[in-house]
PDB file of C-alpha atoms in Angstrom:
ATOM      1  CA  MET A   1      94.838  55.373 109.130  1.00  0.00           C
ATOM      2  CA  LYS A   2      94.490  54.174 105.526  1.00  0.00           C
ATOM      3  CA  LYS A   3      90.685  54.033 105.932  1.00  0.00           C
ATOM      4  CA  ILE A   4      90.626  57.616 107.223  1.00  0.00           C
ATOM      5  CA  VAL A   5      92.701  58.854 104.272  1.00  0.00           C
ATOM      6  CA  LEU A   6      90.453  56.998 101.798  1.00  0.00           C
ATOM      7  CA  LEU A   7      87.308  58.390 103.391  1.00  0.00           C
ATOM      8  CA  PHE A   8      88.723  61.933 103.454  1.00  0.00           C
ATOM      9  CA  THR A   9      89.732  61.686  99.771  1.00  0.00           C
ATOM     10  CA  PHE A  10      86.277  60.349  98.953  1.00  0.00           C
ATOM     11  CA  LEU A  11      84.665  63.270 100.771  1.00  0.00           C
ATOM     12  CA  LEU A  12      86.777  65.834  98.942  1.00  0.00           C
ATOM     13  CA  VAL A  13      85.848  64.369  95.571  1.00  0.00           C
ATOM     14  CA  LEU A  14      82.184  64.124  96.482  1.00  0.00           C
ATOM     15  CA  SER A  15      81.882  67.626  97.893  1.00  0.00           C
ATOM     16  CA  GLY A  16      82.164  68.943  94.338  1.00  0.00           C
ATOM     17  CA  CYS A  17      78.772  67.392  93.542  1.00  0.00           C
ATOM     18  CA  TYR A  18      76.797  69.624  95.884  1.00  0.00           C
ATOM     19  CA  VAL A  19      76.711  73.323  96.681  1.00  0.00           C
ATOM     20  CA  GLN A  20      77.832  73.621 100.294  1.00  0.00           C
ATOM     21  CA  SER A  21      77.216  76.449 102.723  1.00  0.00           C
ATOM     22  CA  LEU A  22      78.631  77.058 106.179  1.00  0.00           C
ATOM     23  CA  ASN A  23      75.266  78.613 107.075  1.00  0.00           C
ATOM     24  CA  VAL A  24      71.766  77.207 106.825  1.00  0.00           C
ATOM     25  CA  PHE A  25      69.733  78.062 103.722  1.00  0.00           C
ATOM     26  CA  TYR A  26      66.602  79.108 105.658  1.00  0.00           C
ATOM     27  CA  THR A  27      65.359  81.375 108.403  1.00  0.00           C
ATOM     28  CA  LYS A  28      63.319  79.874 111.252  1.00  0.00           C
ATOM     29  CA  ASP A  29      60.094  81.562 110.139  1.00  0.00           C
ATOM     30  CA  LEU A  30      60.215  79.619 106.843  1.00  0.00           C
ATOM     31  CA  VAL A  31      60.516  76.139 108.416  1.00  0.00           C
ATOM     32  CA  VAL A  32      57.545  73.861 107.678  1.00  0.00           C
ATOM     33  CA  SER A  33      56.530  70.282 108.282  1.00  0.00           C
ATOM     34  CA  ALA A  34      56.099  68.144 105.182  1.00  0.00           C
ATOM     35  CA  PRO A  35      53.730  65.297 106.153  1.00  0.00           C
ATOM     36  CA  GLU A  36      53.084  64.463 102.493  1.00  0.00           C
ATOM     37  CA  ILE A  37      56.699  63.279 102.215  1.00  0.00           C
ATOM     38  CA  LEU A  38      56.702  60.981 105.255  1.00  0.00           C
ATOM     39  CA  GLY A  39      57.070  57.277 104.557  1.00  0.00           C
ATOM     40  CA  GLU A  40      58.935  55.007 102.163  1.00  0.00           C
ATOM     41  CA  TRP A  41      59.751  55.936  98.572  1.00  0.00           C
ATOM     42  CA  ASP A  42      61.231  53.710  95.857  1.00  0.00           C
ATOM     43  CA  SER A  43      64.096  55.148  93.799  1.00  0.00           C
ATOM     44  CA  VAL A  44      63.423  55.627  90.103  1.00  0.00           C
ATOM     45  CA  ILE A  45      66.274  58.038  89.269  1.00  0.00           C
ATOM     46  CA  GLN A  46      69.364  58.928  91.335  1.00  0.00           C
ATOM     47  CA  LEU A  47      71.522  61.874  90.228  1.00  0.00           C
ATOM     48  CA  GLY A  48      69.869  61.724  86.816  1.00  0.00           C
ATOM     49  CA  LYS A  49      70.478  57.988  86.278  1.00  0.00           C
ATOM     50  CA  ASP A  50      67.620  55.492  85.893  1.00  0.00           C
ATOM     51  CA  VAL A  51      68.008  52.983  88.761  1.00  0.00           C
ATOM     52  CA  ARG A  52      64.727  51.051  88.503  1.00  0.00           C
ATOM     53  CA  GLY A  53      66.478  47.761  87.706  1.00  0.00           C
ATOM     54  CA  MET A  54      68.937  48.020  90.612  1.00  0.00           C
ATOM     55  CA  LYS A  55      66.649  46.866  93.464  1.00  0.00           C
ATOM     56  CA  ILE A  56      67.632  49.740  95.727  1.00  0.00           C
ATOM     57  CA  ARG A  57      66.023  49.703  99.166  1.00  0.00           C
ATOM     58  CA  PRO A  58      63.317  52.331  99.672  1.00  0.00           C
ATOM     59  CA  TRP A  59      64.358  55.675 101.121  1.00  0.00           C
ATOM     60  CA  LYS A  60      62.561  56.429 104.397  1.00  0.00           C
ATOM     61  CA  PHE A  61      61.539  60.051 104.858  1.00  0.00           C
ATOM     62  CA  GLY A  62      60.912  61.095 108.455  1.00  0.00           C
ATOM     63  CA  GLU A  63      60.073  64.468 109.976  1.00  0.00           C
ATOM     64  CA  ASN A  64      63.721  65.508 110.194  1.00  0.00           C
ATOM     65  CA  THR A  65      65.716  62.587 108.784  1.00  0.00           C
ATOM     66  CA  ILE A  66      65.990  60.637 105.554  1.00  0.00           C
ATOM     67  CA  GLU A  67      67.389  57.110 105.423  1.00  0.00           C
ATOM     68  CA  THR A  68      69.106  56.954 102.027  1.00  0.00           C
ATOM     69  CA  TYR A  69      70.468  54.065  99.963  1.00  0.00           C
ATOM     70  CA  ASP A  70      72.763  54.299  96.958  1.00  0.00           C
ATOM     71  CA  GLY A  71      73.093  51.932  93.985  1.00  0.00           C
ATOM     72  CA  GLU A  72      74.949  49.403  96.153  1.00  0.00           C
ATOM     73  CA  ASN A  73      72.348  49.664  98.940  1.00  0.00           C
ATOM     74  CA  LYS A  74      74.811  51.417 101.223  1.00  0.00           C
ATOM     75  CA  PHE A  75      73.006  53.271 103.995  1.00  0.00           C
ATOM     76  CA  GLY A  76      73.441  56.883 105.024  1.00  0.00           C
ATOM     77  CA  GLU A  77      71.163  59.060 107.127  1.00  0.00           C
ATOM     78  CA  LEU A  78      70.614  62.736 106.400  1.00  0.00           C
ATOM     79  CA  GLU A  79      69.318  65.280 108.886  1.00  0.00           C
ATOM     80  CA  VAL A  80      66.899  67.576 107.070  1.00  0.00           C
ATOM     81  CA  VAL A  81      64.957  70.760 107.641  1.00  0.00           C
ATOM     82  CA  TYR A  82      62.085  71.482 105.257  1.00  0.00           C
ATOM     83  CA  PHE A  83      61.246  75.089 104.489  1.00  0.00           C
ATOM     84  CA  LYS A  84      59.257  77.120 101.986  1.00  0.00           C
ATOM     85  CA  VAL A  85      60.130  80.216 100.010  1.00  0.00           C
ATOM     86  CA  GLY A  86      56.824  81.381  98.564  1.00  0.00           C
ATOM     87  CA  GLU A  87      55.107  78.207  97.368  1.00  0.00           C
ATOM     88  CA  ASP A  88      58.370  76.351  96.709  1.00  0.00           C
ATOM     89  CA  LEU A  89      59.470  73.595  99.105  1.00  0.00           C
ATOM     90  CA  PHE A  90      63.160  72.999  99.866  1.00  0.00           C
ATOM     91  CA  MET A  91      65.239  70.824 102.159  1.00  0.00           C
ATOM     92  CA  ASP A  92      68.470  71.818 103.876  1.00  0.00           C
ATOM     93  CA  PHE A  93      70.523  68.730 104.732  1.00  0.00           C
ATOM     94  CA  THR A  94      73.617  67.612 106.617  1.00  0.00           C
ATOM     95  CA  ALA A  95      74.967  64.168 107.501  1.00  0.00           C
ATOM     96  CA  GLY A  96      73.076  62.270 110.190  1.00  0.00           C
ATOM     97  CA  ARG A  97      74.079  59.049 111.900  1.00  0.00           C
ATOM     98  CA  MET A  98      76.313  56.593 110.136  1.00  0.00           C
ATOM     99  CA  THR A  99      75.836  52.853 109.946  1.00  0.00           C
ATOM    100  CA  GLU A 100      76.622  50.848 113.078  1.00  0.00           C
ATOM    101  CA  ASP A 101      78.983  48.545 111.154  1.00  0.00           C
ATOM    102  CA  LYS A 102      82.537  49.890 111.484  1.00  0.00           C
ATOM    103  CA  HIS A 103      83.651  47.981 108.360  1.00  0.00           C
ATOM    104  CA  TYR A 104      80.932  49.482 106.210  1.00  0.00           C
ATOM    105  CA  TYR A 105      81.512  52.787 104.457  1.00  0.00           C
ATOM    106  CA  PRO A 106      78.582  55.212 104.263  1.00  0.00           C
ATOM    107  CA  ASN A 107      76.959  56.061 100.958  1.00  0.00           C
ATOM    108  CA  ILE A 108      77.680  59.146  98.873  1.00  0.00           C
ATOM    109  CA  TYR A 109      74.575  60.996 100.033  1.00  0.00           C
ATOM    110  CA  TRP A 110      75.672  60.805 103.672  1.00  0.00           C
ATOM    111  CA  ALA A 111      79.234  61.756 102.710  1.00  0.00           C
ATOM    112  CA  ALA A 112      77.983  64.882 100.921  1.00  0.00           C
ATOM    113  CA  GLY A 113      76.767  66.244 104.234  1.00  0.00           C
ATOM    114  CA  VAL A 114      79.488  65.035 106.584  1.00  0.00           C
ATOM    115  CA  LEU A 115      81.665  68.120 106.335  1.00  0.00           C
ATOM    116  CA  PRO A 116      80.270  70.812 108.647  1.00  0.00           C
ATOM    117  CA  CYS A 117      78.296  72.317 105.772  1.00  0.00           C
ATOM    118  CA  HIS A 118      74.701  72.477 104.642  1.00  0.00           C
ATOM    119  CA  SER A 119      73.462  71.452 101.201  1.00  0.00           C
ATOM    120  CA  LEU A 120      70.166  72.262  99.517  1.00  0.00           C
ATOM    121  CA  CYS A 121      67.611  70.546  97.296  1.00  0.00           C
ATOM    122  CA  ARG A 122      64.342  71.680  95.789  1.00  0.00           C
ATOM    123  CA  VAL A 123      61.448  69.303  96.595  1.00  0.00           C
ATOM    124  CA  ASP A 124      58.489  68.743  94.254  1.00  0.00           C
ATOM    125  CA  ILE A 125      55.605  66.395  95.019  1.00  0.00           C
ATOM    126  CA  LYS A 126      53.409  65.350  92.113  1.00  0.00           C
ATOM    127  CA  GLY A 127      50.743  62.783  92.969  1.00  0.00           C
ATOM    128  CA  ASN A 128      52.574  59.629  94.046  1.00  0.00           C
ATOM    129  CA  GLY A 129      55.877  60.987  92.748  1.00  0.00           C
ATOM    130  CA  LEU A 130      58.601  62.872  94.583  1.00  0.00           C
ATOM    131  CA  ILE A 131      61.345  64.830  92.808  1.00  0.00           C
ATOM    132  CA  ILE A 132      64.391  66.124  94.681  1.00  0.00           C
ATOM    133  CA  THR A 133      66.744  68.383  92.737  1.00  0.00           C
ATOM    134  CA  PRO A 134      70.019  69.615  94.258  1.00  0.00           C
ATOM    135  CA  LEU A 135      71.576  72.944  93.419  1.00  0.00           C
ATOM    136  CA  ASP A 136      73.957  72.477  90.487  1.00  0.00           C
ATOM    137  CA  TYR A 137      77.539  73.062  91.643  1.00  0.00           C
ATOM    138  CA  ASP A 138      78.841  73.452  88.071  1.00  0.00           C
ATOM    139  CA  TRP A 139      76.335  76.240  87.418  1.00  0.00           C
ATOM    140  CA  PHE A 140      77.584  78.036  90.544  1.00  0.00           C
ATOM    141  CA  VAL A 141      81.210  77.715  89.433  1.00  0.00           C
ATOM    142  CA  GLU A 142      80.340  79.145  86.018  1.00  0.00           C
ATOM    143  CA  LYS A 143      78.518  82.091  87.634  1.00  0.00           C
ATOM    144  CA  ILE A 144      81.439  82.716  89.998  1.00  0.00           C
ATOM    145  CA  GLU A 145      83.953  82.694  87.142  1.00  0.00           C
ATOM    146  CA  LYS A 146      81.815  85.253  85.272  1.00  0.00           C
ATOM    147  CA  ASN A 147      81.408  87.339  88.446  1.00  0.00           C
ATOM    148  CA  GLN A 148      77.619  86.958  88.210  1.00  0.00           C
ATOM    149  CA  LEU A 149      76.794  85.471  91.602  1.00  0.00           C
ATOM    150  CA  PRO A 150      75.795  87.800  94.450  1.00  0.00           C
ATOM    151  CA  LEU A 151      76.615  85.264  97.187  1.00  0.00           C
ATOM    152  CA  ARG A 152      79.675  85.323  99.401  1.00  0.00           C
ATOM    153  CA  TYR A 153      82.001  82.323  99.211  1.00  0.00           C
ATOM    154  CA  ILE A 154      85.499  81.125 100.040  1.00  0.00           C
ATOM    155  CA  LYS A 155      87.879  78.853  98.219  1.00  0.00           C
ATOM    156  CA  PRO A 156      90.898  77.416 100.035  1.00  0.00           C
ATOM    157  CA  ASN A 157      94.250  78.008  98.361  1.00  0.00           C
ATOM    158  CA  TYR A 158      94.897  74.490  97.137  1.00  0.00           C
ATOM    159  CA  SER A 159      93.914  73.754  93.547  1.00  0.00           C
ATOM    160  CA  SER A 160      91.614  70.770  94.125  1.00  0.00           C
ATOM    161  CA  SER A 161      89.457  72.585  96.656  1.00  0.00           C
ATOM    162  CA  ASN A 162      85.845  73.513  96.031  1.00  0.00           C
ATOM    163  CA  TYR A 163      83.955  76.693  96.722  1.00  0.00           C
ATOM    164  CA  VAL A 164      82.174  76.831 100.064  1.00  0.00           C
ATOM    165  CA  PHE A 165      79.551  79.504 100.530  1.00  0.00           C
ATOM    166  CA  ILE A 166      79.537  81.812 103.542  1.00  0.00           C
ATOM    167  CA  ALA A 167      76.377  83.707 102.596  1.00  0.00           C
ATOM    168  CA  ASP A 168      73.948  84.110 105.476  1.00  0.00           C
ATOM    169  CA  SER A 169      70.379  82.792 105.469  1.00  0.00           C
ATOM    170  CA  SER A 170      68.838  86.067 104.279  1.00  0.00           C
ATOM    171  CA  GLU A 171      71.169  86.104 101.258  1.00  0.00           C
ATOM    172  CA  TRP A 172      70.162  82.532 100.410  1.00  0.00           C
ATOM    173  CA  ILE A 173      66.453  83.384 100.705  1.00  0.00           C
ATOM    174  CA  LYS A 174      66.915  86.314  98.319  1.00  0.00           C
ATOM    175  CA  PHE A 175      68.757  83.993  95.918  1.00  0.00           C
ATOM    176  CA  LEU A 176      66.000  81.363  96.132  1.00  0.00           C
ATOM    177  CA  LYS A 177      63.284  83.920  95.441  1.00  0.00           C
ATOM    178  CA  GLU A 178      65.018  84.661  92.149  1.00  0.00           C
ATOM    179  CA  TYR A 179      66.288  81.207  91.129  1.00  0.00           C
ATOM    180  CA  SER A 180      63.945  78.636  92.731  1.00  0.00           C
ATOM    181  CA  ARG A 181      62.495  77.600  89.363  1.00  0.00           C
ATOM    182  CA  ASP A 182      65.629  78.118  87.282  1.00  0.00           C
ATOM    183  CA  THR A 183      66.499  74.791  85.622  1.00  0.00           C
ATOM    184  CA  SER A 184      70.139  75.798  85.339  1.00  0.00           C
ATOM    185  CA  ALA A 185      70.483  76.405  89.084  1.00  0.00           C
ATOM    186  CA  PHE A 186      68.373  73.319  89.877  1.00  0.00           C
ATOM    187  CA  ASN A 187      69.390  71.131  86.955  1.00  0.00           C
ATOM    188  CA  PRO A 188      66.938  68.257  86.291  1.00  0.00           C
ATOM    189  CA  LYS A 189      69.852  66.160  85.004  1.00  0.00           C
ATOM    190  CA  ARG A 190      70.994  65.789  88.637  1.00  0.00           C
ATOM    191  CA  ARG A 191      67.603  65.070  90.143  1.00  0.00           C
ATOM    192  CA  PHE A 192      66.310  62.185  92.224  1.00  0.00           C
ATOM    193  CA  VAL A 193      62.902  60.762  91.358  1.00  0.00           C
ATOM    194  CA  PHE A 194      60.890  58.503  93.658  1.00  0.00           C
ATOM    195  CA  LYS A 195      57.493  56.851  93.616  1.00  0.00           C
ATOM    196  CA  ARG A 196      55.600  56.095  96.784  1.00  0.00           C
ATOM    197  CA  LYS A 197      56.324  52.519  97.886  1.00  0.00           C
ATOM    198  CA  GLY A 198      53.572  50.066  97.071  1.00  0.00           C
ATOM    199  CA  ILE A 199      51.908  52.203  94.419  1.00  0.00           C
TER     200      ILE A 199
END
């Protein structure tokens, strides 16, 4: 029971790092394959922090999964759907399978998607580099508090809860058309940077 409480507390704290939606961020007609991403990528930056000296295992990008590793080399799998809005590539993600070891806690990237919610990142490929930038939750909170965000959301009545968006896919697409290149909405300080393994 203690492990369940610790994991649940961990998930509540972590969920504030990512914008979460009860609905997917895409419509089926926007789904694409992203063969240029497939394979292993070495971490350079995770959540804005330089991790080159940490010897983190390579992330493995598949057609609809990503095997992720945090700074302690804890594993977590994400289920992903790649889609495009205009020329911009995005990934919608949720938690995938957990490690087989029952005594091993998943990493924070897996935990971010374990609640029945979807999260979103912008994906940029530049030569042998890959940049993944999540939506900035703090920016969303600021916009909500100023009544400047045209997306529907809920916030449970307890003080430590986070906003969860209930906007439908078409609302998200409209939002992405306007904000896909906005560096406040997709803050580079929270990005992940990778280089193709072996290059």
